[in-house]
Amino acid sequence: MDDIVDWSELPLELWPKIGKSLENHMDIVRFRSVCESCRSSIPLCLPNSPSFPMQIPQPMNQSIDTVLSQATVFVIEPSFGASNLEPLAPSSKGWLIKVEESKNHSLTLLSPISDRKILYPHGATSPMLWNLLDYRVTELCKSYTIHSRLSATVSKVVFFPNSPWIAVEDSMACCIFLEGRLGFLKHGDEKWTLVDDKNFFYDDVIVFNSQFYVTDKWGTISWVDTSSLKLVQFSPPLCGFGNKKHLVESCGSLYVVDRFYESELPRRWNYVGRADRDAAVEYFKVYKLDEEWGTWVDVKNLGDRAFVLGKSCSFSVSAKQITGYQENCIYFTDIFNVRAYNLEDRSIVASDFDPCIDKSLCPNSSWPRIAGQNQLRNN
């Protein structure tokens, strides 16, 4: 039998190296809570690491105060042996929650799919209080939103790198303007810079393999060379005929999800800022790039995964591990609010509530209400 090593006897010089290998705030909090040696070995973050909300230039008018806010999607799972979770955790499955932090460190609970704020249910008079010792909390992804007095001018924005051990001066943002242009901003810049100003048909942008990846309406994926602000083509054109392409990272691979509406719509908003009315989704197609052969593969089955096409970020989850999600389904919003598309039988099922939200999360209440103005604050 191998000798059991007492981790508390590790040399003190190893603790900072272990701690600084952690990249998200929740893992650092966990690490620092283990013992005094862990807590004293690393700070919560560098003093000049990115913090949110962050002041940035307004994409269309630099004189208007604008902030970039951050929200985090977490998987919340009941800890084994927790004795006080009934009826909160009737099964071993976890939940998805999305949390946005304001300047005064109060928290707003959002829907991971629609980004709409989750209100106190009828009869609730106090914020929800969770003892995190009763749960395992895992960070799944982050999303970003631009807020200003102007009406929305950006459909999607991403930010990178965002680490407790990275100086904010090294961070960058990339966005898709409503008319389909691609914008870039390095921290400290006074205005956004257009990347490839000849193309007005970009649909989505994500951070993948520590780089900004974008797709246009033809399904051509490129990554942004941030030193030269040039696009480097990563894939051949998909030539899908859908109305909008989404990029989704799942299990280390990059997918394109092609959204088809029931009727043909103008692709872009007009330049005076008024939106064409959205339409009902008819179906989706999913593609994965075979990087070895440089060809697109038509994906018919996602296995146990479910794709979430959120308002501010897209991601995948294991349906076996998350309450309310079905495998081989795509969750999205359209004029009918939150719905789910089954890839196998091409059916679409409406959801009266976001599947991430379990009614038992709000004790002594009815289903959580979803709305767009008031907000739930978690102390």
PDB file of C-alpha atoms in Angstrom, residues 101-240:
ATOM      1  CA  GLU A 101     -22.747  41.552  -9.237  1.00  0.00           C
ATOM      2  CA  SER A 102     -23.267  45.293  -8.932  1.00  0.00           C
ATOM      3  CA  LYS A 103     -20.818  47.942  -7.774  1.00  0.00           C
ATOM      4  CA  ASN A 104     -21.944  47.684  -4.156  1.00  0.00           C
ATOM      5  CA  HIS A 105     -21.434  43.886  -4.305  1.00  0.00           C
ATOM      6  CA  SER A 106     -25.153  43.061  -4.109  1.00  0.00           C
ATOM      7  CA  LEU A 107     -26.209  40.213  -6.373  1.00  0.00           C
ATOM      8  CA  THR A 108     -28.938  39.919  -8.988  1.00  0.00           C
ATOM      9  CA  LEU A 109     -30.217  36.494  -9.974  1.00  0.00           C
ATOM     10  CA  LEU A 110     -30.772  36.127 -13.743  1.00  0.00           C
ATOM     11  CA  SER A 111     -32.154  33.486 -16.039  1.00  0.00           C
ATOM     12  CA  PRO A 112     -29.219  31.746 -17.795  1.00  0.00           C
ATOM     13  CA  ILE A 113     -31.334  31.520 -20.958  1.00  0.00           C
ATOM     14  CA  SER A 114     -33.226  34.801 -21.246  1.00  0.00           C
ATOM     15  CA  ASP A 115     -31.108  37.044 -18.947  1.00  0.00           C
ATOM     16  CA  ARG A 116     -34.320  38.338 -17.423  1.00  0.00           C
ATOM     17  CA  LYS A 117     -34.148  39.188 -13.747  1.00  0.00           C
ATOM     18  CA  ILE A 118     -35.748  36.751 -11.330  1.00  0.00           C
ATOM     19  CA  LEU A 119     -38.151  38.451  -8.945  1.00  0.00           C
ATOM     20  CA  TYR A 120     -39.201  37.624  -5.451  1.00  0.00           C
ATOM     21  CA  PRO A 121     -42.150  35.283  -5.679  1.00  0.00           C
ATOM     22  CA  HIS A 122     -45.485  36.401  -4.263  1.00  0.00           C
ATOM     23  CA  GLY A 123     -45.325  36.407  -0.480  1.00  0.00           C
ATOM     24  CA  ALA A 124     -41.518  36.452  -0.224  1.00  0.00           C
ATOM     25  CA  THR A 125     -40.294  39.297   1.988  1.00  0.00           C
ATOM     26  CA  SER A 126     -36.560  38.673   2.320  1.00  0.00           C
ATOM     27  CA  PRO A 127     -33.624  37.752   0.095  1.00  0.00           C
ATOM     28  CA  MET A 128     -32.745  34.112  -0.449  1.00  0.00           C
ATOM     29  CA  LEU A 129     -30.032  32.917   1.928  1.00  0.00           C
ATOM     30  CA  TRP A 130     -28.015  29.833   0.989  1.00  0.00           C
ATOM     31  CA  ASN A 131     -25.418  28.177   3.154  1.00  0.00           C
ATOM     32  CA  LEU A 132     -22.734  27.302   0.599  1.00  0.00           C
ATOM     33  CA  LEU A 133     -21.390  24.643   2.958  1.00  0.00           C
ATOM     34  CA  ASP A 134     -24.438  22.621   1.884  1.00  0.00           C
ATOM     35  CA  TYR A 135     -23.602  22.914  -1.841  1.00  0.00           C
ATOM     36  CA  ARG A 136     -20.879  22.356  -4.375  1.00  0.00           C
ATOM     37  CA  VAL A 137     -20.624  25.486  -6.510  1.00  0.00           C
ATOM     38  CA  THR A 138     -18.886  25.214  -9.888  1.00  0.00           C
ATOM     39  CA  GLU A 139     -18.349  28.092 -12.290  1.00  0.00           C
ATOM     40  CA  LEU A 140     -19.531  27.174 -15.784  1.00  0.00           C
ATOM     41  CA  CYS A 141     -18.985  30.357 -17.813  1.00  0.00           C
ATOM     42  CA  LYS A 142     -19.153  34.145 -17.756  1.00  0.00           C
ATOM     43  CA  SER A 143     -21.150  36.596 -19.844  1.00  0.00           C
ATOM     44  CA  TYR A 144     -20.914  40.333 -20.393  1.00  0.00           C
ATOM     45  CA  THR A 145     -23.405  43.096 -21.144  1.00  0.00           C
ATOM     46  CA  ILE A 146     -22.965  46.744 -22.102  1.00  0.00           C
ATOM     47  CA  HIS A 147     -25.171  49.242 -20.230  1.00  0.00           C
ATOM     48  CA  SER A 148     -25.668  52.902 -21.161  1.00  0.00           C
ATOM     49  CA  ARG A 149     -28.406  55.513 -21.629  1.00  0.00           C
ATOM     50  CA  LEU A 150     -28.514  54.762 -25.343  1.00  0.00           C
ATOM     51  CA  SER A 151     -30.706  51.985 -26.655  1.00  0.00           C
ATOM     52  CA  ALA A 152     -28.860  48.752 -27.376  1.00  0.00           C
ATOM     53  CA  THR A 153     -26.187  49.083 -30.060  1.00  0.00           C
ATOM     54  CA  VAL A 154     -24.411  45.759 -29.485  1.00  0.00           C
ATOM     55  CA  SER A 155     -25.878  42.266 -29.789  1.00  0.00           C
ATOM     56  CA  LYS A 156     -22.993  40.393 -28.131  1.00  0.00           C
ATOM     57  CA  VAL A 157     -19.811  41.278 -26.242  1.00  0.00           C
ATOM     58  CA  VAL A 158     -17.046  39.073 -24.813  1.00  0.00           C
ATOM     59  CA  PHE A 159     -14.075  39.917 -22.587  1.00  0.00           C
ATOM     60  CA  PHE A 160     -10.657  38.273 -22.219  1.00  0.00           C
ATOM     61  CA  PRO A 161      -8.521  37.529 -20.305  1.00  0.00           C
ATOM     62  CA  ASN A 162     -10.468  37.693 -17.056  1.00  0.00           C
ATOM     63  CA  SER A 163      -8.374  36.142 -14.317  1.00  0.00           C
ATOM     64  CA  PRO A 164      -7.607  37.136 -10.714  1.00  0.00           C
ATOM     65  CA  TRP A 165      -3.910  36.940 -11.685  1.00  0.00           C
ATOM     66  CA  ILE A 166      -4.075  39.136 -14.812  1.00  0.00           C
ATOM     67  CA  ALA A 167      -3.714  42.928 -14.775  1.00  0.00           C
ATOM     68  CA  VAL A 168      -6.719  44.738 -16.224  1.00  0.00           C
ATOM     69  CA  GLU A 169      -4.349  46.584 -18.590  1.00  0.00           C
ATOM     70  CA  ASP A 170      -3.871  43.291 -20.468  1.00  0.00           C
ATOM     71  CA  SER A 171      -7.593  42.717 -21.030  1.00  0.00           C
ATOM     72  CA  MET A 172      -9.575  43.163 -24.257  1.00  0.00           C
ATOM     73  CA  ALA A 173     -13.172  43.063 -25.445  1.00  0.00           C
ATOM     74  CA  CYS A 174     -14.752  42.086 -28.755  1.00  0.00           C
ATOM     75  CA  CYS A 175     -18.331  42.826 -29.802  1.00  0.00           C
ATOM     76  CA  ILE A 176     -20.873  42.343 -32.562  1.00  0.00           C
ATOM     77  CA  PHE A 177     -22.698  45.562 -33.434  1.00  0.00           C
ATOM     78  CA  LEU A 178     -26.381  45.254 -34.219  1.00  0.00           C
ATOM     79  CA  GLU A 179     -25.778  45.854 -37.911  1.00  0.00           C
ATOM     80  CA  GLY A 180     -23.279  42.972 -37.985  1.00  0.00           C
ATOM     81  CA  ARG A 181     -19.942  44.772 -37.732  1.00  0.00           C
ATOM     82  CA  LEU A 182     -17.125  43.461 -35.526  1.00  0.00           C
ATOM     83  CA  GLY A 183     -15.627  45.768 -32.887  1.00  0.00           C
ATOM     84  CA  PHE A 184     -12.495  45.502 -30.736  1.00  0.00           C
ATOM     85  CA  LEU A 185     -11.433  47.353 -27.587  1.00  0.00           C
ATOM     86  CA  LYS A 186      -8.237  47.081 -25.553  1.00  0.00           C
ATOM     87  CA  HIS A 187      -8.371  48.330 -21.992  1.00  0.00           C
ATOM     88  CA  GLY A 188      -7.442  52.002 -21.988  1.00  0.00           C
ATOM     89  CA  ASP A 189      -8.599  52.676 -25.562  1.00  0.00           C
ATOM     90  CA  GLU A 190     -10.806  55.740 -25.944  1.00  0.00           C
ATOM     91  CA  LYS A 191     -12.969  54.199 -28.639  1.00  0.00           C
ATOM     92  CA  TRP A 192     -13.831  50.880 -30.274  1.00  0.00           C
ATOM     93  CA  THR A 193     -11.965  49.835 -33.429  1.00  0.00           C
ATOM     94  CA  LEU A 194     -13.681  48.117 -36.339  1.00  0.00           C
ATOM     95  CA  VAL A 195     -12.172  44.790 -37.391  1.00  0.00           C
ATOM     96  CA  ASP A 196     -12.757  43.918 -41.065  1.00  0.00           C
ATOM     97  CA  ASP A 197     -14.920  46.966 -41.758  1.00  0.00           C
ATOM     98  CA  LYS A 198     -15.906  45.537 -45.163  1.00  0.00           C
ATOM     99  CA  ASN A 199     -18.020  42.754 -43.613  1.00  0.00           C
ATOM    100  CA  PHE A 200     -21.363  43.705 -42.056  1.00  0.00           C
ATOM    101  CA  PHE A 201     -22.594  40.148 -41.587  1.00  0.00           C
ATOM    102  CA  TYR A 202     -21.031  38.808 -38.388  1.00  0.00           C
ATOM    103  CA  ASP A 203     -23.418  36.813 -36.220  1.00  0.00           C
ATOM    104  CA  ASP A 204     -21.574  35.687 -33.088  1.00  0.00           C
ATOM    105  CA  VAL A 205     -18.316  35.927 -31.136  1.00  0.00           C
ATOM    106  CA  ILE A 206     -16.948  33.798 -28.295  1.00  0.00           C
ATOM    107  CA  VAL A 207     -13.698  33.149 -26.442  1.00  0.00           C
ATOM    108  CA  PHE A 208     -12.349  29.724 -27.423  1.00  0.00           C
ATOM    109  CA  ASN A 209      -8.842  28.374 -26.768  1.00  0.00           C
ATOM    110  CA  SER A 210      -7.881  31.752 -25.263  1.00  0.00           C
ATOM    111  CA  GLN A 211      -8.737  33.661 -28.463  1.00  0.00           C
ATOM    112  CA  PHE A 212     -11.672  35.569 -29.928  1.00  0.00           C
ATOM    113  CA  TYR A 213     -13.521  33.453 -32.513  1.00  0.00           C
ATOM    114  CA  VAL A 214     -16.240  34.900 -34.768  1.00  0.00           C
ATOM    115  CA  THR A 215     -18.656  33.516 -37.337  1.00  0.00           C
ATOM    116  CA  ASP A 216     -20.354  35.327 -40.180  1.00  0.00           C
ATOM    117  CA  LYS A 217     -23.713  34.589 -41.811  1.00  0.00           C
ATOM    118  CA  TRP A 218     -22.082  32.034 -44.144  1.00  0.00           C
ATOM    119  CA  GLY A 219     -20.690  30.038 -41.202  1.00  0.00           C
ATOM    120  CA  THR A 220     -17.047  30.931 -41.851  1.00  0.00           C
ATOM    121  CA  ILE A 221     -15.195  30.907 -38.527  1.00  0.00           C
ATOM    122  CA  SER A 222     -12.179  33.145 -37.998  1.00  0.00           C
ATOM    123  CA  TRP A 223     -10.084  34.128 -35.002  1.00  0.00           C
ATOM    124  CA  VAL A 224      -8.895  37.641 -34.227  1.00  0.00           C
ATOM    125  CA  ASP A 225      -5.152  38.333 -34.243  1.00  0.00           C
ATOM    126  CA  THR A 226      -5.245  40.951 -31.481  1.00  0.00           C
ATOM    127  CA  SER A 227      -1.764  42.293 -32.281  1.00  0.00           C
ATOM    128  CA  SER A 228      -2.565  43.175 -35.899  1.00  0.00           C
ATOM    129  CA  LEU A 229      -6.393  43.274 -35.648  1.00  0.00           C
ATOM    130  CA  LYS A 230      -6.566  40.959 -38.644  1.00  0.00           C
ATOM    131  CA  LEU A 231      -8.890  37.998 -39.006  1.00  0.00           C
ATOM    132  CA  VAL A 232      -7.357  34.559 -39.569  1.00  0.00           C
ATOM    133  CA  GLN A 233      -9.745  32.119 -41.255  1.00  0.00           C
ATOM    134  CA  PHE A 234     -10.192  28.986 -39.171  1.00  0.00           C
ATOM    135  CA  SER A 235     -12.815  27.075 -41.145  1.00  0.00           C
ATOM    136  CA  PRO A 236     -14.209  26.846 -44.669  1.00  0.00           C
ATOM    137  CA  PRO A 237     -17.631  28.433 -45.224  1.00  0.00           C
ATOM    138  CA  LEU A 238     -20.464  26.329 -43.887  1.00  0.00           C
ATOM    139  CA  CYS A 239     -22.916  27.795 -46.397  1.00  0.00           C
ATOM    140  CA  GLY A 240     -25.822  27.079 -44.100  1.00  0.00           C
TER     141      GLY A 240
END
